[in-house]
Every structure is written in structure tokens, then in C-alpha cells.
PDB file of C-alpha atoms in Angstrom:
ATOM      1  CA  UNK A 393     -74.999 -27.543  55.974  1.00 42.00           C
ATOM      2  CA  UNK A 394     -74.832 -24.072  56.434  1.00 49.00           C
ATOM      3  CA  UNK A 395     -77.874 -21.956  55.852  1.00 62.00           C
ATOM      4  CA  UNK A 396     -78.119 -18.689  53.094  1.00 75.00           C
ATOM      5  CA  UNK A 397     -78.883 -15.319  54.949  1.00 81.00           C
ATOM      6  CA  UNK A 398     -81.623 -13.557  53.515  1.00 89.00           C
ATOM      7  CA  UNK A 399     -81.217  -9.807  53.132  1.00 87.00           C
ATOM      8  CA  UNK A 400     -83.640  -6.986  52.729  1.00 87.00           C
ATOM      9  CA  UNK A 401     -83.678  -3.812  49.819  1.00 86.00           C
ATOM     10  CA  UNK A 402     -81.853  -2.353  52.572  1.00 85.00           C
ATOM     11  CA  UNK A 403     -79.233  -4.716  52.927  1.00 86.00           C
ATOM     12  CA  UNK A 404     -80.769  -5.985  56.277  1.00 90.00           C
ATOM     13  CA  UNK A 405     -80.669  -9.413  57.377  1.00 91.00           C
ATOM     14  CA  UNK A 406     -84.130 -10.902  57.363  1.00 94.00           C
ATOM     15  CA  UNK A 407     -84.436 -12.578  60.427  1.00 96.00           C
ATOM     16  CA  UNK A 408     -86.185 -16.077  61.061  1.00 96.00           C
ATOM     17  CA  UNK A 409     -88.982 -16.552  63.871  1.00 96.00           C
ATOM     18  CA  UNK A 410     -86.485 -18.744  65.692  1.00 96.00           C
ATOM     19  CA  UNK A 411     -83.639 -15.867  65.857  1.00 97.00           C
ATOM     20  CA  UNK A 412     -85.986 -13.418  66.697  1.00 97.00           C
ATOM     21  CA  UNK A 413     -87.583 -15.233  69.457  1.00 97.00           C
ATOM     22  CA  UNK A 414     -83.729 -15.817  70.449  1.00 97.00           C
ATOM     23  CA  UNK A 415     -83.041 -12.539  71.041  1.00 97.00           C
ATOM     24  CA  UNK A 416     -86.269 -11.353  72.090  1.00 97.00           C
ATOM     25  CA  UNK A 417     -85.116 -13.537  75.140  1.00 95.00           C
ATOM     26  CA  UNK A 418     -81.470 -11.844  74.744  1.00 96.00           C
ATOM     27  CA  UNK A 419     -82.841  -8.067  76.334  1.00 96.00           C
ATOM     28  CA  UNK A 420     -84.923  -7.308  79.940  1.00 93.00           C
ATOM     29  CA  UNK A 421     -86.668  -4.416  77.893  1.00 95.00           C
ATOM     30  CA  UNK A 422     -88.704  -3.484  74.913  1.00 97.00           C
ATOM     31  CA  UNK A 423     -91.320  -0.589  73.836  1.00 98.00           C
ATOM     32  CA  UNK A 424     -94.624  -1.215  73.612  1.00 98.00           C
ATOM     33  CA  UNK A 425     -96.686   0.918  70.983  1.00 97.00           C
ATOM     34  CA  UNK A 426    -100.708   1.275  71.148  1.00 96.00           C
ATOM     35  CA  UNK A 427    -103.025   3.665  70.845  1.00 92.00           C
ATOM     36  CA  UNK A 428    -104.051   6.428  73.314  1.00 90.00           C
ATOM     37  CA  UNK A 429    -106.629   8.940  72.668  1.00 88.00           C
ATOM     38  CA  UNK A 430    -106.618   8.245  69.333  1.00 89.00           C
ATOM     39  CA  UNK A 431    -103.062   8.890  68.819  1.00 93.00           C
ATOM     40  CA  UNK A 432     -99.720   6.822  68.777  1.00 95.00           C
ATOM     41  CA  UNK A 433     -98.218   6.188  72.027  1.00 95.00           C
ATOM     42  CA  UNK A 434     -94.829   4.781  72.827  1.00 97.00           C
ATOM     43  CA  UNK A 435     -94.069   3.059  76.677  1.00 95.00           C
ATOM     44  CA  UNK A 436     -90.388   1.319  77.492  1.00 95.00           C
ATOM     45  CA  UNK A 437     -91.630  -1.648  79.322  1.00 94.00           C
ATOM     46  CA  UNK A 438     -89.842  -4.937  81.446  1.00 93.00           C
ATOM     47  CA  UNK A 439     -90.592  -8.039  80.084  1.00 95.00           C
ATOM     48  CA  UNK A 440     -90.136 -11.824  79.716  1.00 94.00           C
ATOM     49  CA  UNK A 441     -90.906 -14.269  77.386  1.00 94.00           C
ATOM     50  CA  UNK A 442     -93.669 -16.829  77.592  1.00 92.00           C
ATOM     51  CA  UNK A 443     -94.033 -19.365  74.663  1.00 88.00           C
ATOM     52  CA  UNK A 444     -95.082 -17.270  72.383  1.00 88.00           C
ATOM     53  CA  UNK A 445     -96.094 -14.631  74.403  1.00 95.00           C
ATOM     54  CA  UNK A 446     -94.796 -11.486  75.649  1.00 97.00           C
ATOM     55  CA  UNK A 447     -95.897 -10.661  79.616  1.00 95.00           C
ATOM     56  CA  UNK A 448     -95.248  -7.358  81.418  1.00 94.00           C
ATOM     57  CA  UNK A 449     -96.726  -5.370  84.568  1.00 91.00           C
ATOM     58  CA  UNK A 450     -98.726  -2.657  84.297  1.00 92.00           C
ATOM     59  CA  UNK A 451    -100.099  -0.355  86.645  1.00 89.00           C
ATOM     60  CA  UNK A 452    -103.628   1.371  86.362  1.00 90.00           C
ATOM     61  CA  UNK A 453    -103.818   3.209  83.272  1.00 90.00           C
ATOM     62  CA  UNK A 454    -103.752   3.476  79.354  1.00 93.00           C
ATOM     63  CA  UNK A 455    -101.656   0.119  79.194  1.00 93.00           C
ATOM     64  CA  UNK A 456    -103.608  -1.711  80.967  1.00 94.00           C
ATOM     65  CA  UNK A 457    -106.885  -0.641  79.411  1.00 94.00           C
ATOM     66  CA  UNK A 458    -105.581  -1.484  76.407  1.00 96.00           C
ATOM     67  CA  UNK A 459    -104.951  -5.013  77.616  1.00 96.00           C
ATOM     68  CA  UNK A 460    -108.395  -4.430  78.815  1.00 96.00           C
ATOM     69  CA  UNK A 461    -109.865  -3.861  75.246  1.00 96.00           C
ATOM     70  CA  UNK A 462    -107.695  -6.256  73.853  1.00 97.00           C
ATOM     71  CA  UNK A 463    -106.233  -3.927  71.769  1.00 97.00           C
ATOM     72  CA  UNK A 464    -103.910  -4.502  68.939  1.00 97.00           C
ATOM     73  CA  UNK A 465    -100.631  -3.715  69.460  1.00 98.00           C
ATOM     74  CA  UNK A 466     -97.022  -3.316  68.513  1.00 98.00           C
ATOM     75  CA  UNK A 467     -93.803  -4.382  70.463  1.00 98.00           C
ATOM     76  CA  UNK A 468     -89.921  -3.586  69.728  1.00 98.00           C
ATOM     77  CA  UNK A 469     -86.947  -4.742  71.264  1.00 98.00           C
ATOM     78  CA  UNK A 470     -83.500  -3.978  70.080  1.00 97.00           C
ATOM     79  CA  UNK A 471     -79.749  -3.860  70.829  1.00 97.00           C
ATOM     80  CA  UNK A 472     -77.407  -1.862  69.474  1.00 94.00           C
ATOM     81  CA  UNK A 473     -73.640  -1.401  68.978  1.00 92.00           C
ATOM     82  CA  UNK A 474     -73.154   2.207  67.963  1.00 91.00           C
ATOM     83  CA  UNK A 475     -69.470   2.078  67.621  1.00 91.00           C
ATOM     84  CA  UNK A 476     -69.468  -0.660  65.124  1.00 88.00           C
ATOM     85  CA  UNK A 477     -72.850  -0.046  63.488  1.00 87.00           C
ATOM     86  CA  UNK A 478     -74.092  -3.286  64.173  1.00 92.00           C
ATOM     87  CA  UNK A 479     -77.476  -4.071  65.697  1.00 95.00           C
ATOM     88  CA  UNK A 480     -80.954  -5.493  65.213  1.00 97.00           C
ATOM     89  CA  UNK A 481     -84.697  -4.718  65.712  1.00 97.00           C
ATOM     90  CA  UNK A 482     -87.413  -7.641  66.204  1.00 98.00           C
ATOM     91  CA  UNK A 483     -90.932  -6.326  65.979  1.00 98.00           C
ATOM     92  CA  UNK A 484     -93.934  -8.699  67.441  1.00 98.00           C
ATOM     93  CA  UNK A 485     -97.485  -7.399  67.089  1.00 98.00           C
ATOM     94  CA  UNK A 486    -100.486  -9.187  67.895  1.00 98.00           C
ATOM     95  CA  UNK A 487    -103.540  -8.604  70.689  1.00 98.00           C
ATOM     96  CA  UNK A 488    -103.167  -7.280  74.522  1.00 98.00           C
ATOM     97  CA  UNK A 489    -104.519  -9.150  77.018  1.00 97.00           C
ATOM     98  CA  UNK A 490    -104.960  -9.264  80.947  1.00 96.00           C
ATOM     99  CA  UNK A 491    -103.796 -12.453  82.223  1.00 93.00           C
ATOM    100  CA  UNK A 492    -106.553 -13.917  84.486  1.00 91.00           C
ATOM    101  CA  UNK A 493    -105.855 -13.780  88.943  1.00 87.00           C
ATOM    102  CA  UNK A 494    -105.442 -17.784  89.267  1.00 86.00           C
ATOM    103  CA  UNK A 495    -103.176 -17.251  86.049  1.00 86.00           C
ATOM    104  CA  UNK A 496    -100.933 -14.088  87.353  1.00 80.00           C
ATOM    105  CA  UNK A 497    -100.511 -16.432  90.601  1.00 78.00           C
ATOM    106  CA  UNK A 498     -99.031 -19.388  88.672  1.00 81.00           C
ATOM    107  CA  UNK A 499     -96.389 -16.918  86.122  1.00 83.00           C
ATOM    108  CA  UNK A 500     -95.391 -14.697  88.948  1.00 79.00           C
ATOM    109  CA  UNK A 501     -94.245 -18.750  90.580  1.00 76.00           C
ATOM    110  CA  UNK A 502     -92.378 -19.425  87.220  1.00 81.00           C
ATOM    111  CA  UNK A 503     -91.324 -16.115  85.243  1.00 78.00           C
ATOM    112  CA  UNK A 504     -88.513 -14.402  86.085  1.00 76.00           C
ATOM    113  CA  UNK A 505     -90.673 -11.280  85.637  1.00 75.00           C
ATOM    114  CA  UNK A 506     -90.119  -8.331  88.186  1.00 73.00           C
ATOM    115  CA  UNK A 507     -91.065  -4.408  87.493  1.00 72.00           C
ATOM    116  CA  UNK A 508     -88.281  -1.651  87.335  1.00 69.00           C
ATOM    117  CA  UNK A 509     -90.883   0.307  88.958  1.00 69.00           C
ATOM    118  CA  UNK A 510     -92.474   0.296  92.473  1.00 67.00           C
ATOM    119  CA  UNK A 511     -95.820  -0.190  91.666  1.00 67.00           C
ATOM    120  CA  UNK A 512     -99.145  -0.691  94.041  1.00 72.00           C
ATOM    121  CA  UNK A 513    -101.624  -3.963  92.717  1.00 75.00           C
ATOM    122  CA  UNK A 514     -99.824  -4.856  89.887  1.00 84.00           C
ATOM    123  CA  UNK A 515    -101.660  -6.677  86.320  1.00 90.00           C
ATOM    124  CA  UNK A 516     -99.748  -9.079  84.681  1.00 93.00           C
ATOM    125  CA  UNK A 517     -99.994  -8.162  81.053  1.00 96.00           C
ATOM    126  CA  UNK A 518    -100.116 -10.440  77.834  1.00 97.00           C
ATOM    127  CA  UNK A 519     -99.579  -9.655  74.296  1.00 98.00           C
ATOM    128  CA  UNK A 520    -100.289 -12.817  71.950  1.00 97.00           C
ATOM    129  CA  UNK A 521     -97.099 -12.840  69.140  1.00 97.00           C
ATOM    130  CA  UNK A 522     -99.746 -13.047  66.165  1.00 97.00           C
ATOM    131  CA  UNK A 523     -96.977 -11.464  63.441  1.00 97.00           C
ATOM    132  CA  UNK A 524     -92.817 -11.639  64.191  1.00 98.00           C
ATOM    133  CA  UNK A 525     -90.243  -9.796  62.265  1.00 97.00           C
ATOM    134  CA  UNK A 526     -86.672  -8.774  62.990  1.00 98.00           C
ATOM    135  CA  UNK A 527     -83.646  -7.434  61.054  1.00 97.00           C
ATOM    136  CA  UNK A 528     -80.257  -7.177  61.370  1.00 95.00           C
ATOM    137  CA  UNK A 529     -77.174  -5.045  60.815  1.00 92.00           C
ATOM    138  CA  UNK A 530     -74.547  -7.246  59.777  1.00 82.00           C
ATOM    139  CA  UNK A 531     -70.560  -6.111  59.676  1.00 74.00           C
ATOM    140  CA  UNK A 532     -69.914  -4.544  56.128  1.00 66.00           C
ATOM    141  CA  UNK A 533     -68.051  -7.872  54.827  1.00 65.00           C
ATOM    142  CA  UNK A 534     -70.726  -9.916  55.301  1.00 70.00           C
ATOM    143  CA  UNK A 535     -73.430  -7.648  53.296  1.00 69.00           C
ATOM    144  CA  UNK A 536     -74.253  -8.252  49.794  1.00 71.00           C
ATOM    145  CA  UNK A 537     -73.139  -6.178  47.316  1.00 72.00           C
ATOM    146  CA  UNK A 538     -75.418  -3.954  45.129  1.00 65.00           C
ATOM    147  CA  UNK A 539     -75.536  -4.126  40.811  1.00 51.00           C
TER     148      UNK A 539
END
């Protein structure tokens, strides 16, 4: 039994949780998106699932105080195929969190998690996936037609 793709006003392909979370897993990098200073701010950032949570490193600063004030946040990952316009965007947003020292001891044993960049004392970094979305581009043939 095959399943009916769902499609946007766009003509996207509505995602389910389970694809999303697929290729959440499918890409070593994603943008974060919180707040700094009042103001939107945008940081690419290494990362690896964990259940249902996303973990990254993050040095001193504005990320990690945000994990500190358990901030809500935003988090994209994407691929992209620009020659044959195909591609798709999942979007998780839920609350930051710093994961605990006996914690960070255990994941850095079992994730496959290692930083791009050098960094000195590095926090292992949790956002909780409260809300998951993702579309897709889908070749031209296999888009619905419009009215």
C-alpha cells in the first residue's frame, strides 16, 4: 500500500515527522536561529541527532547563554540540488538546553558528535524537538497540478 503525498499551496511536499527526522540524520550541519540582543541571529552549527533531540558544541558566548536561559529556539537543516531544483528544508523548534557534566561525559562516549572548530572547554548543547516540519521540492512530474 503505497502512501498519498501531501502537498502544500506551494506545491511543496509536506513532510511527515518520520522523513524529517530521516533526513535531519541525512546532513552533519544545520543553522540555529535565537535571539541576541533583542534581535534575530543566525549561527551554522555541527550536529547529531539524539532521540528527539538535537545536540551541538558551543563555546562561551550568545549560544550557549541561550542554552543557559533555555531559550526558545529555531533550527534548519537543508540540502539542496541547484541544478535540478530539487531540495528540502526541515525546521525543528523547541527549548535550548545545557546538557548536565555527568551527561556530556556519557554522549561524548556514544555520539558521533565532534566540532568543526577548535574550541577550548567545550558545552554540549541540547535543543528539545517540541514542533517538526519539513518540505520538499519534488521533480516537476511528480507535482500536482493547479485548477
Amino acid at each position: 500500500m503505497t502512501t498519498k503525498s501531501l502537498f502544500d499551496r506551494s506545491r511543496l511536499e509536506i513532510l511527515s515527522t518520520a522523513e524529517c527526522v530521516r533526513l535531519l540524520r541525512s546532513v552533519p550541519l544545520g543553522r540555529l536561529v535565537y535571539t541576541y540582543g533583542g534581535l534575530p541571529a543566525i549561527r551554522l552549527v555541527n550536529f547529531v541527532l539524539d532521540d528527539d533531540t538535537i545536540v551541538f558544541n558551543s563555546g562561551p558566548g550568545d549560544k550557549l547563554r541561550a542554552a543557559e536561559r533555555g531559550d526558545v529556539v529555531a533550527f534548519e537543516a537543508d540540502d539542496v540540488d541547484p541544478e535540478r531544483h530539487l531540495g528540502w528544508t526541515v525546521t525543528a523548534v523547541g527549548h535550548l538546553s545545557v546538557v548536565t557534566p555527568d551527561e556530556t561525559t556519557a554522549l561524548r562516549c556514544t555520539l558521533p558528535l565532534h566540532s568543526w572548530l577548535p574550541m577550548d572547554d567545550p558545552h554540549l548543547v541540547r535543543l528539545r524537538i517540541e514542533s517538526l516540519h519539513g518540505r520538499r521540492i519534488v521533480p516537476w512530474g511528480q507535482r500536482p497540478r493547479t485548477g
